[in-house]
Short mmCIF file of C-alpha atoms in Angstrom, two decimals:
data_model
loop_
_atom_site.label_atom_id
_atom_site.label_comp_id
_atom_site.label_asym_id
_atom_site.label_seq_id
_atom_site.Cartn_x
_atom_site.Cartn_y
_atom_site.Cartn_z
CA MET A 1293 8.41 39.42 -12.07
CA ILE A 1294 5.18 37.59 -12.88
CA HIS A 1295 7.00 35.51 -15.52
CA THR A 1296 9.55 34.39 -12.91
CA SER A 1297 6.77 33.50 -10.48
CA VAL A 1298 4.94 31.44 -13.10
CA GLN A 1299 8.20 29.72 -14.09
CA GLU A 1300 8.98 28.97 -10.45
CA GLN A 1301 5.53 27.42 -10.03
CA LYS A 1302 6.07 25.25 -13.12
CA ASP A 1303 9.49 24.23 -11.81
CA THR A 1304 8.00 23.33 -8.43
CA VAL A 1305 5.25 21.24 -10.03
CA SER A 1306 7.83 19.45 -12.18
CA LEU A 1307 10.14 18.91 -9.20
CA ARG A 1308 7.23 17.53 -7.14
CA SER A 1309 6.32 15.08 -9.91
CA ASP A 1310 9.94 13.99 -10.28
CA TRP A 1311 10.25 13.51 -6.51
CA ILE A 1312 7.09 11.38 -6.33
CA VAL A 1313 8.20 9.20 -9.26
CA THR A 1314 11.56 8.73 -7.48
CA VAL A 1315 9.81 7.76 -4.24
CA LEU A 1316 7.76 5.19 -6.16
CA ALA A 1317 10.90 3.78 -7.78
CA CYS A 1318 13.15 3.75 -4.70
CA GLY A 1319 10.63 3.33 -1.92
CA VAL A 1320 9.37 5.50 0.89
CA GLN A 1321 12.03 4.33 3.34
CA ALA A 1322 14.90 5.17 0.97
CA ALA A 1323 13.43 8.64 0.33
CA ASP A 1324 12.95 9.27 4.04
CA ASP A 1325 16.49 8.08 4.76
CA TRP A 1326 17.92 10.35 2.07
CA LEU A 1327 16.05 13.35 3.47
CA GLN A 1328 17.29 12.52 6.96
CA ILE A 1329 20.89 12.30 5.78
CA GLN A 1330 20.57 15.59 3.88
CA SER A 1331 19.11 17.35 6.91
CA THR A 1332 22.05 16.35 9.10
CA LEU A 1333 24.67 17.83 6.79
CA PRO A 1334 25.77 21.41 7.49
CA ALA A 1335 24.07 24.02 5.31
CA GLY A 1336 27.22 25.01 3.41
CA TRP A 1337 28.75 21.58 2.92
CA ARG A 1338 28.49 21.88 -0.86
CA ASN A 1339 30.56 25.09 -0.96
CA GLN A 1340 27.56 26.99 -2.22
CA SER A 1341 26.22 30.43 -1.53
CA GLU A 1342 23.98 31.03 1.44
CA GLN A 1343 21.05 31.61 -0.91
CA ALA A 1344 21.67 28.31 -2.71
CA ALA A 1345 22.00 26.50 0.62
CA MET A 1346 18.65 27.93 1.72
CA GLN A 1347 17.06 26.74 -1.52
CA VAL A 1348 18.36 23.24 -0.87
CA VAL A 1349 16.82 23.31 2.61
CA LEU A 1350 13.53 24.55 1.15
CA VAL A 1351 13.47 21.76 -1.43
CA GLN A 1352 14.20 19.19 1.30
CA GLU A 1353 11.28 20.52 3.34
CA LEU A 1354 9.00 20.41 0.29
CA ALA A 1355 10.14 16.89 -0.57
CA ALA A 1356 9.28 15.71 2.94
CA LYS A 1357 5.78 17.19 2.59
CA TRP A 1358 5.37 15.71 -0.87
CA SER A 1359 6.38 12.28 0.42
CA GLN A 1360 3.67 12.41 3.06
CA SER A 1361 1.05 13.53 0.53
CA ILE A 1362 1.45 10.55 -1.82
CA PRO A 1363 -1.94 8.77 -1.80
CA VAL A 1364 -0.70 5.44 -3.21
CA HIS A 1365 2.69 3.75 -3.24
CA ASP A 1366 1.97 0.36 -4.75
CA LEU A 1367 -0.17 -1.15 -7.50
CA LYS A 1368 -2.09 -3.09 -4.85
CA GLU A 1369 -3.39 0.22 -3.48
CA LEU A 1370 -5.04 1.23 -6.75
CA ASP A 1371 -8.84 0.98 -6.89
CA ILE A 1372 -8.54 -1.06 -10.08
CA THR A 1373 -6.77 -4.33 -10.78
CA GLY A 1374 -5.02 -5.64 -13.84
CA GLU A 1375 -7.75 -8.27 -14.13
CA GLN A 1376 -10.41 -5.54 -14.22
CA VAL A 1377 -8.45 -3.67 -16.89
CA LEU A 1378 -8.24 -6.82 -19.03
CA GLN A 1379 -11.99 -7.37 -18.74
CA MET A 1380 -12.71 -3.73 -19.50
CA VAL A 1381 -10.65 -3.52 -22.69
CA GLN A 1382 -11.15 -7.13 -23.84
CA ARG A 1383 -7.47 -7.68 -24.60
CA LYS A 1384 -4.96 -10.31 -23.63
CA GLY A 1385 -2.36 -9.42 -21.03
CA GLY A 1386 1.16 -8.52 -21.99
CA PRO A 1387 3.81 -5.89 -21.37
CA TRP A 1388 1.28 -3.18 -22.24
CA LEU A 1389 -0.71 -4.04 -19.11
CA GLY A 1390 2.27 -3.56 -16.80
CA GLN A 1391 3.09 -0.26 -18.47
CA LEU A 1392 -0.52 0.89 -18.15
CA MET A 1393 -0.74 -0.10 -14.48
CA LYS A 1394 2.52 1.75 -13.74
CA HIS A 1395 1.11 4.77 -15.56
CA LEU A 1396 -2.02 4.62 -13.38
CA LEU A 1397 0.09 4.33 -10.23
CA ARG A 1398 2.33 7.25 -11.22
CA GLU A 1399 -0.55 9.54 -12.18
CA THR A 1400 -2.51 8.63 -9.05
CA ALA A 1401 0.53 9.17 -6.82
CA ILE A 1402 1.17 12.57 -8.43
CA GLY A 1403 -2.49 13.48 -8.02
CA THR A 1404 -3.45 13.76 -11.67
CA ILE A 1405 -6.00 10.96 -11.29
CA GLU A 1406 -8.06 10.19 -8.21
CA ASN A 1407 -7.77 6.70 -6.79
CA GLN A 1408 -11.39 5.90 -7.61
CA HIS A 1409 -12.47 3.09 -9.88
CA ALA A 1410 -14.42 5.39 -12.21
CA ALA A 1411 -11.52 7.82 -12.66
CA LEU A 1412 -9.02 5.02 -13.19
CA SER A 1413 -11.35 3.28 -15.66
CA ALA A 1414 -11.73 6.51 -17.63
CA GLU A 1415 -7.94 6.84 -17.83
CA VAL A 1416 -7.61 3.22 -18.94
CA LYS A 1417 -10.11 3.84 -21.75
CA ARG A 1418 -8.36 7.07 -22.75
CA VAL A 1419 -4.91 5.46 -22.88
CA VAL A 1420 -6.11 2.36 -24.73
CA GLN A 1421 -8.00 4.52 -27.24
CA ASP A 1422 -4.92 6.75 -27.77
CA ASP A 1423 -2.79 3.65 -28.33
CA GLN A 1424 -5.18 2.39 -31.00
CA THR A 1425 -5.14 5.63 -32.98
#
């Protein structure tokens, strides 16, 4: 029973992360619209069991809460800029910078990193150091 509970928690954390990444990719409005459409459909429209239908409803409710809890939605909202990253690591810009900034946005949106300059700077240094090794 404990194993199932731990697995369910891991699944929920993974589902939350996947949902937030999807919201970042598709936009808040698209995610809200999808949730609205899903909530208007009858519970058994997928020809599924009552238990499965209830799980779908639960996930929709969680997704709505997760959407509202996202602290940042755009690179402009990060407490660090690409220019600051370039100065910090003393490298020329390139595709790596866009990838790094998207990583910072994703991790901040998920809640792994706080949207504070010091925390974001530490993550930049960690990622750049990992890339060099």
